[in-house]
Coordinates of C-alpha atoms in Angstrom, one line a residue:
X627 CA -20.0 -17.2 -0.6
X628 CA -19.0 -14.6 2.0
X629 CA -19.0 -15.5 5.4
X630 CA -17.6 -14.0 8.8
X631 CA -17.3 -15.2 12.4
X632 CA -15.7 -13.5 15.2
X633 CA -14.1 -15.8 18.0
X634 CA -13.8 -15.2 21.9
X635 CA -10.8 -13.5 21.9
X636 CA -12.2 -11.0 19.5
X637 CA -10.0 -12.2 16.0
X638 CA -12.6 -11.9 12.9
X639 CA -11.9 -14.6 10.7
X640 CA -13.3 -13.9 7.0
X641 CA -13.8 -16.2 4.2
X642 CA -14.7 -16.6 0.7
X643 CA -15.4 -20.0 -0.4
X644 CA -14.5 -20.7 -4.1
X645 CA -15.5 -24.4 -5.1
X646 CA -13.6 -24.3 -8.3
X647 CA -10.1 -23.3 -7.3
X648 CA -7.1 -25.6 -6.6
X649 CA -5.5 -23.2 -4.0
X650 CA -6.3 -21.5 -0.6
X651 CA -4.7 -17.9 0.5
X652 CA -5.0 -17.1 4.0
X653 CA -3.3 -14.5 5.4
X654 CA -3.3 -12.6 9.1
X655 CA -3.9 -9.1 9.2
X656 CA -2.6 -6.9 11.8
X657 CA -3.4 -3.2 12.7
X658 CA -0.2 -1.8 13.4
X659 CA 2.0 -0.1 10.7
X660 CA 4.1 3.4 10.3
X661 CA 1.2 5.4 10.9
X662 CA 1.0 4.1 14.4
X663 CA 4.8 4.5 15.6
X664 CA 6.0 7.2 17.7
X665 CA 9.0 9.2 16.0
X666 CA 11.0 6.9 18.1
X667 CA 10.0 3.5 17.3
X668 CA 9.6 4.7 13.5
X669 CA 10.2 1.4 11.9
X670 CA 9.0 -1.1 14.2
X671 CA 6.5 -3.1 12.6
X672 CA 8.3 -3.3 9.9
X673 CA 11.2 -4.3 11.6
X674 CA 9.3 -6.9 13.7
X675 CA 7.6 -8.1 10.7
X676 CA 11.2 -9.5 9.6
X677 CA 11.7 -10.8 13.1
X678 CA 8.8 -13.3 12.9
X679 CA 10.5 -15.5 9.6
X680 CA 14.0 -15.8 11.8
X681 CA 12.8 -19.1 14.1
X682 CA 10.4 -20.4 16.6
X683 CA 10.5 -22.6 19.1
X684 CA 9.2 -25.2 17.0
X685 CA 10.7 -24.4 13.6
X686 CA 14.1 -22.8 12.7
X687 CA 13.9 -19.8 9.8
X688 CA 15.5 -23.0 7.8
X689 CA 12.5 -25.3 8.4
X690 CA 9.5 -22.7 8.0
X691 CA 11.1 -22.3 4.6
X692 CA 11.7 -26.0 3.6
X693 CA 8.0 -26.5 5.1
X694 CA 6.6 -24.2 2.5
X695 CA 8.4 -25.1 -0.2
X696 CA 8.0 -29.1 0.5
X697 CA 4.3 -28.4 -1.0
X698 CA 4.7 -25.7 -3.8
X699 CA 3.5 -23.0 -1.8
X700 CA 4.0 -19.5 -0.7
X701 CA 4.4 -18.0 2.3
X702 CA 5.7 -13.9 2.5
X703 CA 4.6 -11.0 4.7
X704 CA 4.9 -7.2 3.8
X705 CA 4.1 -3.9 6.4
X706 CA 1.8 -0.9 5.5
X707 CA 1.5 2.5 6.6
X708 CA -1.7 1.4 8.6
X709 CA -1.8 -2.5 9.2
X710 CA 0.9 -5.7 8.2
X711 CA 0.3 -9.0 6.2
X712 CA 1.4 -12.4 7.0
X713 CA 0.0 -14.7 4.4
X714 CA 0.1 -17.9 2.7
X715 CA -0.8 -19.5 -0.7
X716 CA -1.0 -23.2 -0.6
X717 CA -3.1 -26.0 -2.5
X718 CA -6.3 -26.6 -0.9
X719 CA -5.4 -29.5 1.5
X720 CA -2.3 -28.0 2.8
X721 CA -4.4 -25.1 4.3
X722 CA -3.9 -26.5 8.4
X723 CA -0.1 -26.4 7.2
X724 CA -0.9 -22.8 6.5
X725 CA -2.7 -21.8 9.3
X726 CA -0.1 -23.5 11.4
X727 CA 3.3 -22.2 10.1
X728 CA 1.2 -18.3 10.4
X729 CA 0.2 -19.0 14.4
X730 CA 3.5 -20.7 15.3
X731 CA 5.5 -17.3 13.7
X732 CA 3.2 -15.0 15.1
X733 CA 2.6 -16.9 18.6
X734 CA 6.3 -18.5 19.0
X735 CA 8.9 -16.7 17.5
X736 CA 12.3 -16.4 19.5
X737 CA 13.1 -13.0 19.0
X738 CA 16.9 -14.3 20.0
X739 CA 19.5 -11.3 20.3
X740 CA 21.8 -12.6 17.6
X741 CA 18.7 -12.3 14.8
X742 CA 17.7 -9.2 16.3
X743 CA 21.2 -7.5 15.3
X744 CA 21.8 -10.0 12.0
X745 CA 18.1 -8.4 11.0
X746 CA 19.3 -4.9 12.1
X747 CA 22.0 -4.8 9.3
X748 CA 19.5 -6.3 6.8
X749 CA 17.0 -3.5 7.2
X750 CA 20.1 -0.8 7.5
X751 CA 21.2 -2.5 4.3
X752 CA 17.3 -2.1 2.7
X753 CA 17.6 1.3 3.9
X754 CA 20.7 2.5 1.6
X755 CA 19.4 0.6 -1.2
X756 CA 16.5 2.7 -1.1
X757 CA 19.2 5.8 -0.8
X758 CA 20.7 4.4 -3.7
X759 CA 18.1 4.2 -5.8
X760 CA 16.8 7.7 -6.8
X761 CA 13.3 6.3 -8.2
X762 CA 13.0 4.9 -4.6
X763 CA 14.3 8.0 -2.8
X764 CA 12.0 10.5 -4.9
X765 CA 8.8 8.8 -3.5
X766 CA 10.2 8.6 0.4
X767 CA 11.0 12.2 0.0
X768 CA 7.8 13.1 -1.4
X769 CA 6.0 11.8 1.6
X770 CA 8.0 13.0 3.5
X771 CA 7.1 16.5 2.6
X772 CA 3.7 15.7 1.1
X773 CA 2.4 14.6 5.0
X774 CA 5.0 16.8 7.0
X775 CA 3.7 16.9 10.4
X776 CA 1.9 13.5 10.0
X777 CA 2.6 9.8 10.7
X778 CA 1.8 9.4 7.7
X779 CA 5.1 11.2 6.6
X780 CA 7.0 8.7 8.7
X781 CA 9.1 5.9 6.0
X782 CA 7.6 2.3 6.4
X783 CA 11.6 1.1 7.1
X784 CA 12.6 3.7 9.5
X785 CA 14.9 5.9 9.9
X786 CA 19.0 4.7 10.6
X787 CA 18.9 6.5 13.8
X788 CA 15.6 4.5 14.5
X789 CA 16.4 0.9 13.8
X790 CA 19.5 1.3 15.2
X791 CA 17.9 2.0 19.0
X792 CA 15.2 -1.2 18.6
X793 CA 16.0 -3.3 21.9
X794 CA 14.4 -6.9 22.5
X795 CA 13.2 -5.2 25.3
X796 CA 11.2 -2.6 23.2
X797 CA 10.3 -5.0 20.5
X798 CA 8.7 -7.7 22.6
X799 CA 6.8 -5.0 24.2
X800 CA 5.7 -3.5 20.4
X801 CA 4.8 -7.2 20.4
X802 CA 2.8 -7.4 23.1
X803 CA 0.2 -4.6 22.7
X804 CA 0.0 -5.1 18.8
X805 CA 0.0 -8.5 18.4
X806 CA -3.5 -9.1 20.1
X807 CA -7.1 -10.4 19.4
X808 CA -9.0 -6.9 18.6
X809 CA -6.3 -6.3 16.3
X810 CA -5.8 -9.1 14.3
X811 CA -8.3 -10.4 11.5
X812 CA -7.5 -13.8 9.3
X813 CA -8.9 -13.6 6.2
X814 CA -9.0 -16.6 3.4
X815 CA -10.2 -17.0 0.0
X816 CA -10.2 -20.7 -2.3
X817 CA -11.6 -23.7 -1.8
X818 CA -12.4 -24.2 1.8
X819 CA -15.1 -24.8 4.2
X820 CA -15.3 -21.4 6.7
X821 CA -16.0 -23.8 9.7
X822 CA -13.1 -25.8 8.8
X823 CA -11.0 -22.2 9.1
X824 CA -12.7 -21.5 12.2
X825 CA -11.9 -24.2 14.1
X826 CA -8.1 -24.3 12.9
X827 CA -8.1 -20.3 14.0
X828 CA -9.6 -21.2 17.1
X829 CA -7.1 -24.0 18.1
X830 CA -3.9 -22.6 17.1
X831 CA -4.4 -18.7 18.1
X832 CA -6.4 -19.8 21.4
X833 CA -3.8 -18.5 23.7
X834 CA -4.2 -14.7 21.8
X835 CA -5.1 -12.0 24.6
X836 CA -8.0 -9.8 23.3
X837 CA -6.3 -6.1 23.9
X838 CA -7.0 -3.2 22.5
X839 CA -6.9 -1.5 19.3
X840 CA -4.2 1.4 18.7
X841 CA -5.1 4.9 19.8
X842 CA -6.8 6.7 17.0
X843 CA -4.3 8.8 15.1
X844 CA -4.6 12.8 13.8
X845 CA -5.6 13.0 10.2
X846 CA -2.7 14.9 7.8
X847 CA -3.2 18.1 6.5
X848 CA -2.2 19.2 2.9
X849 CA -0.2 22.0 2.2
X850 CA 1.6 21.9 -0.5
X851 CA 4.7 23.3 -2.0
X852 CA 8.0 22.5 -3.9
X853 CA 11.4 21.2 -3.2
X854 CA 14.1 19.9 -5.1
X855 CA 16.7 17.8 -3.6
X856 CA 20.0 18.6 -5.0
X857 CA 21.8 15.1 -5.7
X858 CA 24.3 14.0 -9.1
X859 CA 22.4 11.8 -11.4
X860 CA 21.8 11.0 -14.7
X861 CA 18.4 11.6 -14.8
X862 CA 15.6 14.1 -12.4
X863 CA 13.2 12.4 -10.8
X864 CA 10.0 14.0 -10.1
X865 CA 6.7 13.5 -8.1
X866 CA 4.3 15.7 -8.5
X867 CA 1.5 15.4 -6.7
X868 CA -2.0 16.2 -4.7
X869 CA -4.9 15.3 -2.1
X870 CA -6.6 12.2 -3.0
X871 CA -9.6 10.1 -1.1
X872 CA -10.0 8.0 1.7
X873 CA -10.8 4.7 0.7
X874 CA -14.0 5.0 2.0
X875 CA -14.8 8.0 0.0
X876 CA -17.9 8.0 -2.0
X877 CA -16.4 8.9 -4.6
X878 CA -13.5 6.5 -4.7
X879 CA -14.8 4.9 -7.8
X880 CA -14.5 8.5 -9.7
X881 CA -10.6 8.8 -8.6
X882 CA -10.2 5.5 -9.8
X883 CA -11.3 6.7 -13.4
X884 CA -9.4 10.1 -12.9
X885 CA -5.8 8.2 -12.2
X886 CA -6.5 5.8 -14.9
X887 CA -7.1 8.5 -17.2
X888 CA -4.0 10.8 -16.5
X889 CA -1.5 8.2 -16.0
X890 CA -2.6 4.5 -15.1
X891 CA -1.5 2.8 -17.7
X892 CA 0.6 2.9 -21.6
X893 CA -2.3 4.7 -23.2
X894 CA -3.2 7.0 -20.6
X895 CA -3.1 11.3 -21.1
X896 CA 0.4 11.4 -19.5
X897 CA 2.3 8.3 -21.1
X898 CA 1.2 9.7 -24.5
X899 CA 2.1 12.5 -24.3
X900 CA 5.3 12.6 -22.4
X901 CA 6.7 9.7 -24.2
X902 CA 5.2 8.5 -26.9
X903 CA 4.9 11.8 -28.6
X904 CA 8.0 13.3 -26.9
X905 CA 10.0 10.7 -25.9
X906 CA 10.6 12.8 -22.6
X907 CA 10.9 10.2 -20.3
X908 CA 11.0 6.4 -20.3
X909 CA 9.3 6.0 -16.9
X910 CA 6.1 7.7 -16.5
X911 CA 2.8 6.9 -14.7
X912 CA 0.2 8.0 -11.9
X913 CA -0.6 6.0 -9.1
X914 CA -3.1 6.2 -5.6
X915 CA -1.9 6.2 -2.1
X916 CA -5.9 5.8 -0.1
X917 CA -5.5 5.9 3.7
X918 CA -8.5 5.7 6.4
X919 CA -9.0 9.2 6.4
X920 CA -6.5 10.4 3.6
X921 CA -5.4 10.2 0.5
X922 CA -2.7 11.3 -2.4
X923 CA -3.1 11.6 -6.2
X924 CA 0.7 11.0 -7.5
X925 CA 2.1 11.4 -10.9
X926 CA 5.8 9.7 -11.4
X927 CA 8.5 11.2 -13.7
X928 CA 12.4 10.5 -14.5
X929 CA 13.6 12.3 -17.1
X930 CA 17.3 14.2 -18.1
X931 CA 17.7 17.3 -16.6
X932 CA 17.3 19.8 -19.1
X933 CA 13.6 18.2 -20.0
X934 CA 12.4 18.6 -16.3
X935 CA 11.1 22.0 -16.5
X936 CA 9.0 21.0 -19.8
X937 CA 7.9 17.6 -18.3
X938 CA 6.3 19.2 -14.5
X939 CA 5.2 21.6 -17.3
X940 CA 3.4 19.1 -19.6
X941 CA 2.1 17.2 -16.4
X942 CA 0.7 20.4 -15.0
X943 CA -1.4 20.8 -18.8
X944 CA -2.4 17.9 -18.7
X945 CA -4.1 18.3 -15.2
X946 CA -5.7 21.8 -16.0
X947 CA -7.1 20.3 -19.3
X948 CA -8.6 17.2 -17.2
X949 CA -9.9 19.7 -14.2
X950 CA -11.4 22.2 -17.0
X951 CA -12.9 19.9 -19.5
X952 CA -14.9 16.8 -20.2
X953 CA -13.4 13.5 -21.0
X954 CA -14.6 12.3 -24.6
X955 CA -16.7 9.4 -24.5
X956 CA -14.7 7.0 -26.1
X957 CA -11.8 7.7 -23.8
X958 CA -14.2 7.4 -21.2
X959 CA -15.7 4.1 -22.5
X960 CA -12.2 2.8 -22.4
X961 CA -10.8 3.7 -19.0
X962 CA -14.5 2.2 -17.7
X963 CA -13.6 -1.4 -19.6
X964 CA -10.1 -1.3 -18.2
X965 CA -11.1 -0.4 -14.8
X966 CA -13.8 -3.2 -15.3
X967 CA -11.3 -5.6 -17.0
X968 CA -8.6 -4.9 -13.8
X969 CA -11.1 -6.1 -11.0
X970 CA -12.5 -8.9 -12.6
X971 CA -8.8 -10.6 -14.0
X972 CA -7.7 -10.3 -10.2
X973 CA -10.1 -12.5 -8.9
X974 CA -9.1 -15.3 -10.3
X975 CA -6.5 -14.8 -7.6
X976 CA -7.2 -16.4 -4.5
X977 CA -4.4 -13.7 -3.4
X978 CA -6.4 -10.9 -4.6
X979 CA -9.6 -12.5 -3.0
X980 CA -8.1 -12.8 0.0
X981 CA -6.6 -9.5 0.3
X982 CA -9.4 -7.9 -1.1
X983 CA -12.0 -9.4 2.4
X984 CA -9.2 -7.9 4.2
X985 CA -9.4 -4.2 2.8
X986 CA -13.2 -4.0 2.7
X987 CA -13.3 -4.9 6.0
X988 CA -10.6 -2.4 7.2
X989 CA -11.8 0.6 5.3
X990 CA -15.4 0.0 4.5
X991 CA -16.4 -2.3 7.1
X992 CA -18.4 -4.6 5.1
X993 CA -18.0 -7.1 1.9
X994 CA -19.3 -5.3 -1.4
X995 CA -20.1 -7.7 -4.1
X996 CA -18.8 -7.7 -7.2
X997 CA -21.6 -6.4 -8.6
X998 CA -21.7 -3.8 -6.7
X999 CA -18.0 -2.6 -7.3
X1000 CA -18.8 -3.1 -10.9
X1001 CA -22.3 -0.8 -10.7
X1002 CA -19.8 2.0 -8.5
X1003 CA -17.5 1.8 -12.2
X1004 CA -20.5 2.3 -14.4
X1005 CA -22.6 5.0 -12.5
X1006 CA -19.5 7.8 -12.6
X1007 CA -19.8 10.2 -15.5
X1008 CA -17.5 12.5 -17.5
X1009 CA -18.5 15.6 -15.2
X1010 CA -18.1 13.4 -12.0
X1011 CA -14.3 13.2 -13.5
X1012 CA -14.4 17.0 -14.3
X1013 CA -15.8 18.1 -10.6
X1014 CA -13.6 16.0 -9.0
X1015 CA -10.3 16.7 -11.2
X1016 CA -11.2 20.5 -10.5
X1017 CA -11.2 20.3 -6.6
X1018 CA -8.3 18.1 -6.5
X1019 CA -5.8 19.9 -8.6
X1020 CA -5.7 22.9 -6.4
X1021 CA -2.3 25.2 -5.6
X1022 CA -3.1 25.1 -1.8
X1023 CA -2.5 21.2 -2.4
X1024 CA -0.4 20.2 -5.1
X1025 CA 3.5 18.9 -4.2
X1026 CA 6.1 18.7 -6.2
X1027 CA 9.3 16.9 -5.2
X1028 CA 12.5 16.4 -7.1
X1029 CA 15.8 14.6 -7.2
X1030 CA 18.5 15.3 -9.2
X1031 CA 20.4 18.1 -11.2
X1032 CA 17.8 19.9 -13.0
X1033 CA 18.9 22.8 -15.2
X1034 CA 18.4 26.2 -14.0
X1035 CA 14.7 27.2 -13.8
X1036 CA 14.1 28.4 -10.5
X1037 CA 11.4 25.8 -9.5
X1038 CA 10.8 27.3 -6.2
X1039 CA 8.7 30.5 -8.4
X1040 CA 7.0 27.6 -10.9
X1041 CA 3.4 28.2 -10.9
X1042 CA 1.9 24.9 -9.2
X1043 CA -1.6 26.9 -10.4
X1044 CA -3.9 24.5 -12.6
X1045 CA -7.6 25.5 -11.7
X1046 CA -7.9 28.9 -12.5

């Protein structure tokens, strides 16, 4: 059971109540994120996200952590392009532990200057890694140039220049406008009572100012193109990829089938081919980034550099044959079971329950039931596939992005043309 109250300070607490589970996730959604950040604060949420786990006034960064771990449970946090998670996963009757460890970080953190600069270097530090590890890099760089001219372009971490200009000053007052009541929604999913959850929320987040909700942000255009980032490796990593949906798109459920088909998983068009039949590359797979209003369709490649040309080549086949023809009904049948198989398995997670109240509400504003996610998988059709493939896979919008030392095809003349 589904349920939903909103309290005076204008936080919207969701829960699902599942009698036969031993554990409770609750976690504290915020609407703040990358897409939200000035060029000059490019980083912030993330950064302040790391800022809450360093110490309250209660409860040093040591105890928060012995707290958690004293009953078996979890407690993390992670930071979106559009909103950031604080959540924890705890046995049933240590949920008012969990709700109070989440409203003492988010409502009594120090902030102290010393953790502000001992974070600083952690984050500069998380920021070469990613520099250091091409199969990161590739996927910053192609959304970088894949939403040029958007937020949406803008890296979750930041830039150097940007972390390295974060004052208390400017991150208390981040703080303060972000952190309030018509941004924040606390969803939970397990065996609980929602009343129970109410009235904990209510207590501990009483002193939560309503505010306001960020200033609506400029949807991305796509246009395309190719670059190749010159850089010594072993191997060329490439993303190739294309406009998707918003996850409120109608037909959200047909791109679901279209990414499973082409490259979701070891017996999809593009693992088969690449590498099984190849042996091309040893990492490939597609994979969906869905915004509010936005979306991209990306297929992942790393392969040695004199197979590059033929793998963007094979990936580009593979895309004209799924925008030109129909998939065959048993491969059909079988990406609708595994589609089908994926949502079920996770949710017997009260992780994925709880996250999953959090995301319909963001993006679709109400709770589907299962039933009706599963009735969404078994009304698409092999020409919904087709249409959609056919509009998607377009020159003006496919992207292709590389790192490494591939051989010497002139990749800035390659034909990104696939529905013609």
């Amino acid at each position: 059971m589904i349920n939903q109250t909103i309290i005076d300070n204008g936080i919207r607490i969701i829960t699902e109540q599942i009698p036969v589970a031993h554990s409770v996730s609750l976690g504290a959604w915020v609407t703040t994120g990358s897409r939200y950040e000035d060029a000059a604060l490019s980083g912030i949420s993330h950064f302040v996200e790391h800022m809450y786990f360093k110490g309250t006034e209660q409860r040093s960064a040591r105890q928060i952590a012995l707290e958690i771990d004293a009953v078996g449970g979890l407690l993390n946090a992670f930071t979106s392009h559009e909103y950031c998670c604080y959540y924890a996963k705890v046995l049933s009757h240590n949920l008012p532990l969990a709700t109070d460890l989440i409203s003492d970080i988010l409502l009594n953190s120090v902030f102290s200057l010393d953790d502000i600069e001992k974070e600083r270097r952690v984050i500069l530090n998380e920021i070469a890694m990613v520099e250091d590890t091409p199969d990161d890099q590739v996927h910053e760089l192609f959304s970088q140039m894949f939403w040029q001219g958007n937020s949406l372009g803008q890296p979750i971490l930041g830039s150097r220049d940007s972390v390295s200009r974060f004052s208390r000053a400017s991150i208390l007052e981040f703080v303060k406008e972000a952190y309030c009541g018509n941004n924040l929604m606390i969803t939970a999913a397990g065996n609980l009572e929602h009343q129970a959850v109410v009235d904990q929320v209510a207590e501990r987040f009483a002193k939560v100012k309503p505010g306001r909700k960020p200033a609506s942000v400029k949807a991305p255009e796509y246009r395309g193109g190719v670059d190749v980032r010159k850089r010594q490796l072993e191997q060329v990593h490439v993303c190739l990829g294309t406009k998707g949906l918003p996850q409120s798109h109608p037909d959200r459920f047909v791109i679901y089938f279209l990414n499973t088909i082409l490259g979701g998983s070891m017996s999809s068009r593009l693992f088969q081919a690449i590498r099984e039949e190849r042996g091309l590359a040893y990492s490939i797979y597609s994979y969906l980034h869905s915004h509010s209003d936005a979306g991209a369709l990306i297929v992942y490649a790393g392969t040695p550099p004199e197979d590059a040309y033929d793998v963007v080549a094979l990936i580009l086949r593979e895309l004209h044959e799924t925008s030109h023809s129909l998939v065959p009904d048993e491969e059909f049948a079988a990406a609708r079971e595994q589609l089908k198989g994926n949502l079920l398995l996770s949710l017997e997670s009260t992780e994925n329950r709880m996250t999953r109240l959090a995301k319909n509400e963001i993006y679709l504003g109400k709770q589907p039931s299962i039933e009706e996610s599963i009735d969404g998988i078994d009304k698409v059709t092999p020409e919904d596939v087709r249409t959609l493939a056919s509009e998607l896979f377009h020159d003006k919008y496919l992207t292709l992005q590389m790192l490494g030392t591939p051989d010497d095809a002139d990749f800035s003349i390659l034909d990104l043309t696939v529905n013609e």
